[in-house]
Amino acid sequence: MAAISREEVAHLARLSRLAVTEEELDRFAGQLDVILQSVARVGEVAAEDIPPTSHSVPLTNVYREDVPTPSLAQDAALSGAPDAYEGRFRVPRILDEED
Amino acid sequence: MSDLTRLSATELASLIGTKEVSAVEVATAHLDRIAAVDERVHAFLHVDREGALAAAAAVDRGEITGPLAGVPIAVKDVVTTKGIPTTAASKILEGWRPPYDATIVERLKAAGMPILGKTNMDEFAMGSSTEYSAYGPTNNPWDLGRIPGGSGGGSAAALAAYEAPLAIGTDTGGSIRQPGAVTGTVGAKPTYGGTSRYGLIAFSSSLDTPGPCGRTVEDTALLHAVIAGHDPRDSTSIPQPVPDVVAAARRGATGDLTGVKLGLVKEFAGDGSEPGVTAAFRESLEALVKLGAEVVEVSCPNFQYALPAYYLIAPSECSSNLARFDGVRYGLRTGDDGSRSLEEVMSLTRDEGFGPEVKRRIILGTYALSSGYYDAYYGQAQKVRTLITRDFQAAFEQVDVLVSPTTPFVAFPFGSRTSDPYQMYLADLFTIPTNLYGGPAISVPCGLSEGLPVGFQIMAPTMADDRMYRVAAALESAVGTFTPPAL
C-alpha cells in the first residue's frame, strides 16, 4: 500500500509554498513512497519510556548585555534583497484589490 | 621552489615563516593552479583572486603571524563570507554577497589565511555526490567521470587537485568525511558544538558541523585548532577548551598506539560494502594492530536505525530552515509582475530557485512534521537518537575509539544513483550515527580499490577530538598518503 499519494504530495507542496509541476508530483510521489517505507523502521525500536534527543549538547539561550552595539547598517541589510523602497524591503502585494 | 601547490600546509607555513617564500607567491601559485585545472575539475564556484592576494600581502608585511599565516584556503559555499558571493550552490541565492562573515571565516582571517574562493557542493548541502549543485557537478580528480562525494565535493576535489592546501567543509550526515574518502583526502567532523555554526546557511541545525579538510592529518589538525572553540553567538557552542588536536596528531605520527583500544562495530559487518573497500579497511586495521593497538568487537544494535532516523530529522529541520528563502529579504524573486499575490510569488520563487533534492527533502520534512504523523516519524526518530547516543556511550566504556570504513563504496560514476534517492542515501551509512550522537569523527585515506581511494573512519567520544587525530596520524604513518593521477 502506498504510504503517500500524489494528492498528499500536492497538499504538502502547497503547505511548503512550492509550485511543483505535474511531472514533479508524479516523480516525488513515487520517490517519497520508497523513502517513507524505508524510514518507517524507526517505529520498530523506540519504546514509550525512551526520552527524545533534540540536540546532542544542552542548549543555552544567547543573551548579550542590554546595551546598544553596532549592527548591520541598513544598506548592508538591504544589499541582498530582490527589491527595496525607501530603506525597506519591498514585497509583492498581500491583499487583493477587493480587500 | 618548484611547485608550491604540492607542499603540505605545514611545509608552506614553515617556508612562509622563515621567509623562504612569500605568502603572495604561495597564493599566486594556487590561484594559477585553479586557473589551469578548474575548468576540468569545477571545484570552485567563485574565485577571489584580489582578496586572496591582499590577505597574503598583509602576512608578508608582518601584520599577521601564526601557525598557518599565509597558507591559503578554500571555503565551502554554504559558509558566509563578507562581500564574496555565497550561494550554497543554489539558484535561489545566485549572486548574493553576505554583509557579514561566519565566525569560522573571521577566525581564518585572524589567522592570516587567504581565502582563495568558494567551493562547489550539493545544493544547501543536501546530497552525497555534488551532482545536486545548481551550477553543475564537480569532477573527482582521480577520475573525472566520477563523483567527488558530497555535499563537500568541491572542497575535497580542490585538495585532491592541488588547487588548495586546506579547505573548510560542513558535515551534517557525512559531508566532510565521505568526500574525503572518495578523493583520498582527510576530512574531520569536530564534536558538534566544538566549532561555531554562526554564519553557516543552516540545513539541519541540530546536526550541521563545520570542520577542516586537508591532505594530511597534521594539516587538518592545524586547521581544526584555528577554527574550533567557543562562540558566544552560537547557542549550541560548547564553552569548554578545545583539546590539543595538533599535539595529538604529532604524537600519533610517531607510530605508537600501545594500549589504544579500537572498537569494531559488529553491526557494520555484512553491510554490503564493496569487497575492495572491506579489504583495504581490514589491511589498515592490521597495520594499526602492528603499531600496538588492540581490536575489540563492540555491539551498537541501534546503528541500523540511524539512516532512517537521519532521513526524518534532517529533512524536518531543513523544511523549517529553508522557509526563510521566500523571495522577500534576499536572493531570487520570480513572478512579481504586479498581477500575483505574495503567496504566489513565494511559491514560484521557491519552485524556480530550489533543485529536485531540496524540494524532495522539504516535502518529506513537511510530511514528517505534519499533524498526525509527527509522533510516528519525527518523534520516533528523536527517540532513536537517544538510543544511538546510548550505544556510543556504552561502546566508549569498552574502547577508546570506534573504527569503520568511511563509505561502503568508492567514487561511483555520475548519474548512477540519482534515479533512486535511497540508494544515494546509503553513501552515508557509516557516517550518520556520529552526527546523531554529536561526537567527532575523521576519515583518513587507507588504500585503493580498483585504483580509487578508500577511507578509514575513526569515531571518538564528544570533546575527545584529540583521540581520533592520534589514531588517524598513526594510520597515515603506516599506510602513507595517496596521489591521484596527473590532471
XYZ file of C-alpha atoms in Angstrom, chain A residues 3-4 8-9 12-13 15-21 24 27-28 31-32 34-36 38-62 72 76-77 79-83 89-94 96, chain B residues 96 99 192 205-206 232 234-236 238 304-305 308-309 311-312 327-331 333 336 338-343 345-348 350-351 354 356 359-360 362-364 366-367 373 376-377 380 382-387 390 419 421-422 425 437-438:
122
model
C 2.372 5.451 2.138
C 1.959 8.745 0.338
C -0.853 14.294 -0.488
C 2.336 15.412 -2.203
C 2.432 19.183 1.134
C 3.864 21.225 -1.732
C 1.970 23.935 2.570
C 5.666 24.293 1.685
C 4.976 27.107 -0.811
C 6.416 25.085 -3.673
C 4.699 25.417 -7.046
C 5.648 21.943 -8.279
C 4.824 20.765 -11.795
C 7.359 16.608 -10.365
C 8.113 11.691 -9.603
C 8.127 12.862 -5.981
C 10.301 8.521 -4.633
C 8.818 9.681 -1.322
C 10.081 4.434 -1.302
C 11.841 6.707 1.189
C 8.971 6.635 3.679
C 12.460 2.688 4.290
C 12.435 5.176 7.151
C 9.271 3.819 8.788
C 11.546 1.341 10.606
C 12.170 3.972 13.284
C 8.830 2.908 14.742
C 10.166 -0.583 15.477
C 12.503 0.323 18.320
C 11.738 3.383 20.324
C 9.536 2.494 23.266
C 7.338 4.853 25.269
C 9.885 5.299 28.047
C 12.713 6.485 25.772
C 13.137 10.259 26.011
C 13.709 12.058 22.702
C 17.005 13.847 21.996
C 16.710 17.039 20.000
C 20.313 18.235 20.336
C 23.464 16.435 21.394
C 24.541 19.322 23.619
C 22.452 21.271 26.133
C 21.052 24.427 24.560
C 21.743 27.742 26.208
C 19.963 30.903 25.196
C 22.376 33.521 23.952
C 24.348 45.724 10.241
C 24.026 46.308 4.138
C 20.892 44.539 5.361
C 22.006 44.755 -0.129
C 20.878 41.229 -0.982
C 17.168 41.991 -1.256
C 15.466 41.465 -4.597
C 13.726 44.815 -4.217
C 12.182 45.526 1.809
C 9.583 45.850 -0.939
C 7.312 42.810 -1.108
C 4.560 41.814 -3.524
C 1.057 42.857 -2.528
C -0.654 40.843 0.183
C -6.451 41.566 -3.203
C 24.218 37.042 -3.063
C 27.068 41.515 4.604
C 29.002 19.164 17.446
C 20.625 22.844 12.783
C 20.933 20.035 15.331
C 29.053 33.225 22.336
C 26.053 30.292 18.803
C 23.694 28.879 21.432
C 24.946 25.346 20.755
C 30.312 24.361 23.910
C 20.823 0.072 11.976
C 18.156 2.698 12.663
C 16.066 6.079 8.791
C 16.187 8.459 11.785
C 16.292 10.933 6.886
C 13.419 12.069 9.059
C 11.934 35.908 -2.228
C 11.433 38.762 0.227
C 14.682 39.582 2.001
C 17.406 38.177 -0.222
C 18.057 36.211 -3.358
C 12.224 36.671 -6.709
C 6.492 39.704 -9.186
C 2.020 43.113 -10.097
C -0.598 40.544 -11.011
C 0.257 37.924 -8.391
C -0.127 37.762 -4.641
C 2.769 37.440 -2.200
C 1.956 33.771 -1.702
C 5.314 34.890 -5.819
C 6.783 32.884 -2.939
C 5.689 29.589 -4.488
C 7.010 30.478 -7.933
C 10.840 28.617 -4.428
C 9.909 26.371 -7.342
C 15.253 25.098 -5.462
C 14.953 18.485 -7.042
C 12.280 20.108 -2.926
C 12.091 16.392 -2.141
C 11.293 19.975 2.059
C 8.199 17.937 1.169
C 9.428 14.927 3.167
C 6.794 18.873 5.939
C 5.164 15.432 5.919
C 2.473 11.935 11.518
C 5.112 8.307 14.209
C 8.030 9.818 12.331
C 10.225 8.359 16.964
C 14.360 11.688 18.077
C 13.951 8.683 20.383
C 16.192 6.632 18.105
C 18.720 9.396 18.530
C 18.704 8.749 22.261
C 19.253 5.038 21.692
C 23.445 5.273 24.466
C 17.327 7.976 -10.042
C 17.349 8.647 -3.777
C 17.501 5.935 -1.117
C 21.455 7.956 0.906
C 25.305 11.351 18.640
C 27.285 14.575 18.222
